């Protein structure tokens, strides 16, 4: 049984007919062709699939596409507006990634964190990113990137 | 991972939702989905239909009137943790909700889903017990109210009937002289409570203990009310020593959980440590 859904993805309207069991992560990657959103653990732990759903960071592997009907989604592809988003630039400048697999979700979570707490302490950054796992960096450069981005965005 | 196939319903009222549940005996209620979707992806649950209550307006919102805090079933952990109304009227609930999972999970998970799922290692059941919450539910036969004490029946089992939906959680607003605290020892990977202690302490004008309540997540198949500890503290001076002996002499969890993460004996000892810690913090806040 297909269900018609209509979402705003990165500012553009996307409509489709989907099976109820289709996960939002798969919808974004396979139906909308936006493969920047990664599927890591597929068990709501790692945060690689994090996207903004109506402005809030959520794990798209644990949301049904039908639940997102009528909502606005921002993926990593939708952050840059000509230039890199300040968080993307800060990850580049501070070498906040190694293999890069966690990076799209990590950056989306940072954007969400800074939208609710524009000047987080180091502890608040580490705590705020507990839903995103990185197996390469040891997190230090990620924390530096968030501090740098916060400075740029407040500046 | 895909869940197995199911029919999807998105009713716009509670009445419509319970009619669908009644007509589909193995249907499940979908709210935030952060407990249900993971078990469906693992095929541990294969409901034939989901009833998505996430857009029913009547299940949203936080309000306070006549000494009661009322929270709609679809209010998220994030909304609870950051609500000044909840922080004032039931700070224990805000504190516990703020410790669930991570920020992404807290944006989606709901109080109604949490309590109805009744995972004993989650953070809200003990808070609901310690705060004396009343759970309002609606089914095809009408509405009824269940005290938190009677709601949690066994491991992931509640007093809800198959056609009933938890609609609202009502909590008596904290009065003067009352303090509370949630102290959690979490599993380092999953963040679930190996032991979560929820304490509420009310002091008399002279500082002595008028009443105390200590409840636990994570240590048994349901949330546990250590009522003997609370009773033994009443009338005491709430000194560290009084709390220590109340916990050591009166806390017993006969059916403590033992698993690959922690033995039953370890959980019993952890409960004493976390329980005393929660009581001390609650006392200091009272």
Tab-separated table of N, CA and C in Angstrom, chain A residues 1-152:
chain	number	residue	atom	x	y	z
A	1	UNK	N	0.849	-1.196	0.000
A	1	UNK	CA	0.000	0.000	0.000
A	1	UNK	C	0.880	1.240	0.000
A	2	UNK	N	0.828	1.999	-1.072
A	2	UNK	CA	1.631	3.213	-1.134
A	2	UNK	C	0.905	4.389	-0.499
A	3	UNK	N	1.668	5.236	0.129
A	3	UNK	CA	1.091	6.426	0.749
A	3	UNK	C	1.766	7.651	0.158
A	4	UNK	N	0.958	8.621	-0.232
A	4	UNK	CA	1.515	9.837	-0.824
A	4	UNK	C	2.044	10.748	0.272
A	5	UNK	N	3.269	11.186	0.099
A	5	UNK	CA	3.831	12.142	1.053
A	5	UNK	C	4.429	13.312	0.286
A	6	UNK	N	4.469	14.435	0.970
A	6	UNK	CA	5.086	15.621	0.371
A	6	UNK	C	5.929	16.298	1.445
A	7	UNK	N	7.197	16.490	1.151
A	7	UNK	CA	8.117	17.110	2.102
A	7	UNK	C	8.814	18.277	1.415
A	8	UNK	N	9.334	19.162	2.236
A	8	UNK	CA	10.243	20.172	1.711
A	8	UNK	C	11.644	19.704	2.078
A	9	UNK	N	12.438	19.397	1.055
A	9	UNK	CA	13.797	18.916	1.308
A	9	UNK	C	14.783	19.970	0.807
A	10	UNK	N	15.545	20.512	1.709
A	10	UNK	CA	16.513	21.568	1.377
A	10	UNK	C	15.852	22.696	0.573
A	11	UNK	N	14.633	23.026	0.965
A	11	UNK	CA	13.943	24.157	0.358
A	11	UNK	C	13.115	23.820	-0.868
A	12	UNK	N	13.262	22.604	-1.410
A	12	UNK	CA	12.494	22.220	-2.597
A	12	UNK	C	11.415	21.214	-2.214
A	13	UNK	N	10.279	21.323	-2.864
A	13	UNK	CA	9.182	20.396	-2.571
A	13	UNK	C	9.459	19.040	-3.222
A	14	UNK	N	9.312	17.973	-2.462
A	14	UNK	CA	9.520	16.623	-2.987
A	14	UNK	C	8.284	15.803	-2.634
A	15	UNK	N	7.638	15.209	-3.646
A	15	UNK	CA	6.511	14.341	-3.320
A	15	UNK	C	6.743	12.970	-3.922
A	16	UNK	N	6.176	11.961	-3.278
A	16	UNK	CA	6.414	10.594	-3.707
A	16	UNK	C	5.345	9.708	-3.096
A	17	UNK	N	5.263	8.497	-3.628
A	17	UNK	CA	4.395	7.501	-3.016
A	17	UNK	C	5.294	6.442	-2.403
A	18	UNK	N	5.142	6.210	-1.104
A	18	UNK	CA	6.099	5.339	-0.406
A	18	UNK	C	5.379	4.259	0.388
A	19	UNK	N	6.097	3.172	0.623
A	19	UNK	CA	5.617	2.151	1.543
A	19	UNK	C	5.702	2.713	2.953
A	20	UNK	N	4.754	2.372	3.833
A	20	UNK	CA	4.816	2.894	5.202
A	20	UNK	C	6.118	2.546	5.922
A	21	UNK	N	6.720	1.402	5.569
A	21	UNK	CA	7.919	0.995	6.318
A	21	UNK	C	9.202	1.656	5.817
A	22	UNK	N	9.098	2.482	4.782
A	22	UNK	CA	10.305	3.146	4.276
A	22	UNK	C	10.827	4.145	5.316
A	23	UNK	N	12.096	4.011	5.658
A	23	UNK	CA	12.689	4.919	6.639
A	23	UNK	C	13.089	6.218	5.963
A	24	UNK	N	13.041	7.308	6.731
A	24	UNK	CA	13.362	8.618	6.167
A	24	UNK	C	14.781	8.636	5.594
A	25	UNK	N	15.715	7.945	6.249
A	25	UNK	CA	17.098	7.907	5.753
A	25	UNK	C	17.149	7.317	4.352
A	26	UNK	N	16.397	6.220	4.134
A	26	UNK	CA	16.383	5.596	2.812
A	26	UNK	C	15.661	6.479	1.803
A	27	UNK	N	14.575	7.130	2.266
A	27	UNK	CA	13.851	8.034	1.367
A	27	UNK	C	14.786	9.128	0.854
A	28	UNK	N	15.563	9.706	1.762
A	28	UNK	CA	16.457	10.800	1.365
A	28	UNK	C	17.540	10.308	0.414
A	29	UNK	N	18.105	9.149	0.720
A	29	UNK	CA	19.217	8.643	-0.089
A	29	UNK	C	18.744	8.090	-1.432
A	30	UNK	N	17.681	7.280	-1.391
A	30	UNK	CA	17.305	6.540	-2.602
A	30	UNK	C	16.225	7.228	-3.412
A	31	UNK	N	15.231	7.804	-2.770
A	31	UNK	CA	14.155	8.463	-3.529
A	31	UNK	C	14.541	9.883	-3.908
A	32	UNK	N	15.158	10.608	-2.961
A	32	UNK	CA	15.510	12.003	-3.230
A	32	UNK	C	16.929	12.130	-3.787
A	33	UNK	N	17.701	11.034	-3.771
A	33	UNK	CA	19.044	11.049	-4.352
A	33	UNK	C	20.074	11.835	-3.566
A	34	UNK	N	19.801	12.047	-2.286
A	34	UNK	CA	20.726	12.840	-1.461
A	34	UNK	C	21.540	11.898	-0.580
A	35	UNK	N	22.695	11.484	-1.099
A	35	UNK	CA	23.463	10.451	-0.407
A	35	UNK	C	24.446	11.020	0.616
A	36	UNK	N	24.377	12.331	0.863
A	36	UNK	CA	25.222	12.908	1.908
A	36	UNK	C	24.858	12.360	3.276
A	37	UNK	N	23.591	12.083	3.485
A	37	UNK	CA	23.138	11.486	4.748
A	37	UNK	C	23.571	10.025	4.768
A	38	UNK	N	24.355	9.640	5.782
A	38	UNK	CA	24.903	8.281	5.837
A	38	UNK	C	24.092	7.408	6.783
A	39	UNK	N	24.110	6.117	6.511
A	39	UNK	CA	23.534	5.158	7.450
A	39	UNK	C	24.688	4.359	8.025
A	40	UNK	N	24.933	4.540	9.330
A	40	UNK	CA	26.062	3.872	9.972
A	40	UNK	C	25.604	2.626	10.689
A	41	UNK	N	25.127	2.816	11.918
A	41	UNK	CA	24.765	1.661	12.743
A	41	UNK	C	23.381	1.137	12.418
A	42	UNK	N	22.502	2.006	11.917
A	42	UNK	CA	21.112	1.645	11.625
A	42	UNK	C	20.345	1.242	12.890
A	43	UNK	N	20.848	1.622	14.060
A	43	UNK	CA	20.161	1.265	15.312
A	43	UNK	C	20.031	2.474	16.231
A	44	UNK	N	19.953	3.651	15.703
A	44	UNK	CA	19.756	4.907	16.455
A	44	UNK	C	20.872	5.248	17.432
A	45	UNK	N	22.050	4.693	17.227
A	45	UNK	CA	23.144	4.970	18.149
A	45	UNK	C	24.123	6.017	17.601
A	46	UNK	N	24.530	5.860	16.318
A	46	UNK	CA	25.767	6.513	15.864
A	46	UNK	C	25.571	7.938	15.360
A	47	UNK	N	24.356	8.284	14.933
A	47	UNK	CA	24.090	9.663	14.527
A	47	UNK	C	24.552	10.030	13.125
A	48	UNK	N	25.087	9.074	12.357
A	48	UNK	CA	25.529	9.400	10.991
A	48	UNK	C	24.373	9.874	10.121
A	49	UNK	N	23.174	9.426	10.431
A	49	UNK	CA	22.001	9.728	9.596
A	49	UNK	C	21.283	10.986	10.069
A	50	UNK	N	21.911	11.758	10.959
A	50	UNK	CA	21.241	12.934	11.520
A	50	UNK	C	20.920	13.976	10.447
A	51	UNK	N	19.673	14.420	10.464
A	51	UNK	CA	19.216	15.502	9.566
A	51	UNK	C	18.407	16.478	10.429
A	52	UNK	N	18.104	17.641	9.871
A	52	UNK	CA	17.206	18.549	10.585
A	52	UNK	C	15.786	18.303	10.095
A	53	UNK	N	14.896	17.972	11.027
A	53	UNK	CA	13.480	17.782	10.709
A	53	UNK	C	12.729	18.927	11.386
A	54	UNK	N	12.163	19.811	10.588
A	54	UNK	CA	11.549	21.038	11.113
A	54	UNK	C	12.502	21.744	12.081
A	55	UNK	N	13.776	21.785	11.693
A	55	UNK	CA	14.773	22.552	12.433
A	55	UNK	C	15.426	21.828	13.589
A	56	UNK	N	15.016	20.575	13.860
A	56	UNK	CA	15.602	19.853	14.992
A	56	UNK	C	16.371	18.631	14.501
A	57	UNK	N	17.524	18.380	15.123
A	57	UNK	CA	18.366	17.264	14.704
A	57	UNK	C	17.716	15.938	15.111
A	58	UNK	N	17.465	15.084	14.151
A	58	UNK	CA	16.905	13.762	14.461
A	58	UNK	C	17.643	12.699	13.656
A	59	UNK	N	17.547	11.458	14.153
A	59	UNK	CA	18.199	10.336	13.471
A	59	UNK	C	17.231	9.770	12.448
A	60	UNK	N	17.538	9.982	11.164
A	60	UNK	CA	16.562	9.662	10.121
A	60	UNK	C	16.420	8.160	9.892
A	61	UNK	N	17.279	7.343	10.513
A	61	UNK	CA	17.102	5.891	10.422
A	61	UNK	C	16.030	5.413	11.380
A	62	UNK	N	15.530	6.307	12.229
A	62	UNK	CA	14.539	5.916	13.227
A	62	UNK	C	13.274	6.757	13.072
A	63	UNK	N	13.083	7.283	11.871
A	63	UNK	CA	11.868	8.029	11.541
A	63	UNK	C	11.331	7.427	10.250
A	64	UNK	N	10.037	7.154	10.214
A	64	UNK	CA	9.433	6.674	8.974
A	64	UNK	C	9.235	7.863	8.036
A	65	UNK	N	9.409	7.622	6.756
A	65	UNK	CA	9.194	8.708	5.791
A	65	UNK	C	7.778	9.266	5.929
A	66	UNK	N	6.805	8.385	6.197
A	66	UNK	CA	5.416	8.870	6.324
A	66	UNK	C	5.245	9.786	7.536
A	67	UNK	N	6.095	9.606	8.564
A	67	UNK	CA	6.013	10.497	9.732
A	67	UNK	C	6.490	11.907	9.387
A	68	UNK	N	7.319	12.005	8.357
A	68	UNK	CA	7.885	13.304	7.988
A	68	UNK	C	7.014	14.031	6.962
A	69	UNK	N	5.885	13.415	6.578
A	69	UNK	CA	4.981	14.035	5.602
A	69	UNK	C	4.630	15.457	6.063
A	70	UNK	N	4.801	16.419	5.160
A	70	UNK	CA	4.446	17.805	5.491
A	70	UNK	C	5.525	18.572	6.220
A	71	UNK	N	6.646	17.908	6.522
A	71	UNK	CA	7.712	18.567	7.288
A	71	UNK	C	8.790	19.122	6.366
A	72	UNK	N	9.655	19.947	6.961
A	72	UNK	CA	10.806	20.485	6.237
A	72	UNK	C	12.061	19.766	6.706
A	73	UNK	N	12.818	19.239	5.742
A	73	UNK	CA	14.041	18.496	6.049
A	73	UNK	C	15.240	19.287	5.523
A	74	UNK	N	16.296	19.363	6.339
A	74	UNK	CA	17.570	19.884	5.846
A	74	UNK	C	18.618	18.794	5.992
A	75	UNK	N	19.270	18.457	4.888
A	75	UNK	CA	20.376	17.499	4.927
A	75	UNK	C	21.683	18.273	4.766
A	76	UNK	N	22.786	17.556	4.829
A	76	UNK	CA	24.089	18.203	4.691
A	76	UNK	C	24.172	18.969	3.361
A	77	UNK	N	23.493	18.446	2.311
A	77	UNK	CA	23.540	19.112	0.998
A	77	UNK	C	22.872	20.484	1.033
A	78	UNK	N	21.962	20.669	2.020
A	78	UNK	CA	21.200	21.913	2.062
A	78	UNK	C	21.817	22.990	2.940
A	79	UNK	N	22.950	22.675	3.574
A	79	UNK	CA	23.535	23.647	4.509
A	79	UNK	C	24.285	24.762	3.798
A	80	UNK	N	25.073	24.368	2.794
A	80	UNK	CA	25.905	25.368	2.115
A	80	UNK	C	25.025	26.268	1.266
A	81	UNK	N	25.339	27.544	1.291
A	81	UNK	CA	24.570	28.498	0.497
A	81	UNK	C	25.583	29.292	-0.326
A	82	UNK	N	26.068	28.676	-1.393
A	82	UNK	CA	27.164	29.290	-2.142
A	82	UNK	C	28.484	28.984	-1.457
A	83	UNK	N	28.710	29.590	-0.317
A	83	UNK	CA	29.874	29.250	0.507
A	83	UNK	C	29.492	28.143	1.476
A	84	UNK	N	30.536	27.534	2.040
A	84	UNK	CA	30.274	26.558	3.092
A	84	UNK	C	29.575	27.228	4.262
A	85	UNK	N	28.716	26.458	4.918
A	85	UNK	CA	28.147	26.895	6.200
A	85	UNK	C	29.309	27.068	7.183
A	86	UNK	N	29.235	28.031	8.107
A	86	UNK	CA	30.351	28.241	9.046
A	86	UNK	C	30.794	26.978	9.780
A	87	UNK	N	29.851	26.059	10.059
A	87	UNK	CA	30.242	24.814	10.739
A	87	UNK	C	31.042	23.931	9.777
A	88	UNK	N	30.619	23.882	8.504
A	88	UNK	CA	31.382	23.096	7.519
A	88	UNK	C	32.802	23.663	7.377
A	89	UNK	N	32.883	24.997	7.273
A	89	UNK	CA	34.189	25.648	7.122
A	89	UNK	C	35.074	25.360	8.331
A	90	UNK	N	34.476	25.391	9.516
A	90	UNK	CA	35.252	25.159	10.742
A	90	UNK	C	35.764	23.723	10.805
A	91	UNK	N	34.971	22.757	10.321
A	91	UNK	CA	35.447	21.369	10.286
A	91	UNK	C	36.627	21.252	9.321
A	92	UNK	N	36.550	21.967	8.206
A	92	UNK	CA	37.650	21.972	7.225
A	92	UNK	C	38.900	22.584	7.868
A	93	UNK	N	38.728	23.778	8.458
A	93	UNK	CA	39.875	24.516	8.988
A	93	UNK	C	40.548	23.801	10.158
A	94	UNK	N	39.755	23.082	10.961
A	94	UNK	CA	40.304	22.469	12.176
A	94	UNK	C	40.577	20.973	12.013
A	95	UNK	N	40.457	20.495	10.781
A	95	UNK	CA	40.668	19.071	10.522
A	95	UNK	C	39.784	18.229	11.459
A	96	UNK	N	38.474	18.587	11.448
A	96	UNK	CA	37.541	17.911	12.357
A	96	UNK	C	37.023	16.597	11.813
A	97	UNK	N	37.770	15.972	10.924
A	97	UNK	CA	37.353	14.683	10.382
A	97	UNK	C	38.570	13.935	9.885
A	98	UNK	N	38.429	12.620	9.804
A	98	UNK	CA	39.452	11.827	9.128
A	98	UNK	C	38.812	11.075	7.974
A	99	UNK	N	38.076	10.010	8.262
A	99	UNK	CA	37.466	9.291	7.133
A	99	UNK	C	36.254	10.017	6.581
A	100	UNK	N	35.578	10.810	7.417
A	100	UNK	CA	34.488	11.642	6.932
A	100	UNK	C	33.097	11.025	6.977
A	101	UNK	N	33.013	9.757	7.397
A	101	UNK	CA	31.703	9.102	7.332
A	101	UNK	C	30.706	9.693	8.336
A	102	UNK	N	31.212	10.045	9.522
A	102	UNK	CA	30.317	10.591	10.544
A	102	UNK	C	30.039	12.073	10.318
A	103	UNK	N	30.806	12.695	9.418
A	103	UNK	CA	30.843	14.158	9.331
A	103	UNK	C	29.502	14.820	8.986
A	104	UNK	N	28.751	14.307	7.990
A	104	UNK	CA	27.474	14.974	7.704
A	104	UNK	C	26.560	15.035	8.926
A	105	UNK	N	26.431	13.901	9.623
A	105	UNK	CA	25.581	13.882	10.816
A	105	UNK	C	26.159	14.740	11.919
A	106	UNK	N	27.486	14.684	12.060
A	106	UNK	CA	28.160	15.462	13.103
A	106	UNK	C	27.928	16.959	12.861
A	107	UNK	N	28.054	17.393	11.632
A	107	UNK	CA	27.889	18.818	11.309
A	107	UNK	C	26.434	19.256	11.554
A	108	UNK	N	25.474	18.405	11.144
A	108	UNK	CA	24.067	18.754	11.377
A	108	UNK	C	23.800	18.884	12.883
A	109	UNK	N	24.355	17.965	13.680
A	109	UNK	CA	24.164	18.046	15.134
A	109	UNK	C	24.791	19.314	15.701
A	110	UNK	N	25.956	19.686	15.169
A	110	UNK	CA	26.611	20.919	15.629
A	110	UNK	C	25.753	22.132	15.297
A	111	UNK	N	25.163	22.148	14.110
A	111	UNK	CA	24.297	23.263	13.719
A	111	UNK	C	23.129	23.364	14.708
A	112	UNK	N	22.553	22.201	15.037
A	112	UNK	CA	21.434	22.178	15.988
A	112	UNK	C	21.887	22.651	17.371
A	113	UNK	N	23.055	22.153	17.805
A	113	UNK	CA	23.584	22.535	19.126
A	113	UNK	C	23.784	24.051	19.205
A	114	UNK	N	24.413	24.615	18.166
A	114	UNK	CA	24.706	26.047	18.197
A	114	UNK	C	23.437	26.890	18.050
A	115	UNK	N	22.370	26.301	17.489
A	115	UNK	CA	21.128	27.071	17.369
A	115	UNK	C	20.438	27.191	18.731
A	116	UNK	N	20.676	26.221	19.626
A	116	UNK	CA	20.052	26.317	20.957
A	116	UNK	C	21.025	26.865	21.988
A	117	UNK	N	22.316	26.753	21.731
A	117	UNK	CA	23.338	27.214	22.675
A	117	UNK	C	24.491	27.819	21.877
A	118	UNK	N	24.399	29.125	21.557
A	118	UNK	CA	25.377	29.732	20.631
A	118	UNK	C	26.806	29.790	21.178
A	119	UNK	N	26.953	29.722	22.520
A	119	UNK	CA	28.309	29.778	23.075
A	119	UNK	C	28.531	28.631	24.052
A	120	UNK	N	28.579	27.418	23.544
A	120	UNK	CA	28.709	26.273	24.451
A	120	UNK	C	30.115	26.147	25.026
A	121	UNK	N	30.186	25.674	26.271
A	121	UNK	CA	31.485	25.348	26.866
A	121	UNK	C	31.981	24.039	26.242
A	122	UNK	N	33.248	23.711	26.489
A	122	UNK	CA	33.758	22.446	25.944
A	122	UNK	C	32.929	21.272	26.432
A	123	UNK	N	32.572	21.322	27.723
A	123	UNK	CA	31.774	20.240	28.302
A	123	UNK	C	30.408	20.154	27.614
A	124	UNK	N	29.815	21.319	27.368
A	124	UNK	CA	28.498	21.325	26.709
A	124	UNK	C	28.590	20.816	25.276
A	125	UNK	N	29.700	21.094	24.610
A	125	UNK	CA	29.885	20.580	23.248
A	125	UNK	C	29.978	19.055	23.281
A	126	UNK	N	30.835	18.535	24.175
A	126	UNK	CA	31.007	17.076	24.241
A	126	UNK	C	29.693	16.404	24.602
A	127	UNK	N	28.965	16.991	25.563
A	127	UNK	CA	27.685	16.445	25.981
A	127	UNK	C	26.668	16.572	24.840
A	128	UNK	N	26.686	17.723	24.154
A	128	UNK	CA	25.719	17.968	23.088
A	128	UNK	C	25.904	17.061	21.887
A	129	UNK	N	27.118	16.514	21.733
A	129	UNK	CA	27.392	15.645	20.583
A	129	UNK	C	27.393	14.170	20.974
A	130	UNK	N	26.796	13.846	22.148
A	130	UNK	CA	26.875	12.449	22.594
A	130	UNK	C	26.086	11.509	21.686
A	131	UNK	N	25.195	12.064	20.868
A	131	UNK	CA	24.441	11.217	19.947
A	131	UNK	C	25.136	10.988	18.618
A	132	UNK	N	26.389	11.406	18.499
A	132	UNK	CA	27.147	11.213	17.257
A	132	UNK	C	28.481	10.557	17.580
A	133	UNK	N	28.727	9.412	16.968
A	133	UNK	CA	29.980	8.689	17.221
A	133	UNK	C	30.970	8.917	16.080
A	134	UNK	N	32.225	9.160	16.459
A	134	UNK	CA	33.312	9.249	15.489
A	134	UNK	C	34.370	8.255	15.923
A	135	UNK	N	34.763	7.369	15.010
A	135	UNK	CA	35.733	6.339	15.402
A	135	UNK	C	37.149	6.703	14.971
A	136	UNK	N	37.324	7.856	14.318
A	136	UNK	CA	38.662	8.242	13.868
A	136	UNK	C	39.318	9.276	14.778
A	137	UNK	N	38.632	10.369	15.020
A	137	UNK	CA	39.334	11.569	15.477
A	137	UNK	C	39.634	11.620	16.962
A	138	UNK	N	38.869	10.865	17.766
A	138	UNK	CA	39.002	11.054	19.206
A	138	UNK	C	38.314	12.330	19.664
A	139	UNK	N	37.595	12.962	18.768
A	139	UNK	CA	36.709	14.110	19.056
A	139	UNK	C	37.412	15.443	19.295
A	140	UNK	N	38.709	15.457	19.574
A	140	UNK	CA	39.334	16.725	19.970
A	140	UNK	C	39.198	17.802	18.901
A	141	UNK	N	39.497	17.432	17.640
A	141	UNK	CA	39.404	18.442	16.590
A	141	UNK	C	37.958	18.801	16.259
A	142	UNK	N	37.051	17.871	16.535
A	142	UNK	CA	35.634	18.186	16.336
A	142	UNK	C	35.218	19.263	17.339
A	143	UNK	N	35.644	19.093	18.589
A	143	UNK	CA	35.319	20.096	19.616
A	143	UNK	C	35.925	21.443	19.226
A	144	UNK	N	37.172	21.424	18.743
A	144	UNK	CA	37.803	22.684	18.319
A	144	UNK	C	37.011	23.323	17.175
A	145	UNK	N	36.530	22.481	16.251
A	145	UNK	CA	35.763	23.003	15.111
A	145	UNK	C	34.482	23.680	15.594
A	146	UNK	N	33.818	23.072	16.575
A	146	UNK	CA	32.568	23.663	17.072
A	146	UNK	C	32.865	24.992	17.765
A	147	UNK	N	33.957	25.024	18.536
A	147	UNK	CA	34.335	26.288	19.201
A	147	UNK	C	34.634	27.368	18.163
A	148	UNK	N	35.333	26.960	17.115
A	148	UNK	CA	35.685	27.903	16.045
A	148	UNK	C	34.420	28.405	15.343
A	149	UNK	N	33.510	27.464	15.026
A	149	UNK	CA	32.264	27.834	14.348
A	149	UNK	C	31.448	28.785	15.221
A	150	UNK	N	31.412	28.492	16.527
A	150	UNK	CA	30.640	29.353	17.436
A	150	UNK	C	31.187	30.774	17.393
A	151	UNK	N	32.533	30.863	17.393
A	151	UNK	CA	33.174	32.185	17.356
A	151	UNK	C	32.811	32.921	16.059
A	152	UNK	N	32.909	32.201	14.932
A	152	UNK	CA	32.582	32.815	13.635
A	152	UNK	C	31.129	33.272	13.603
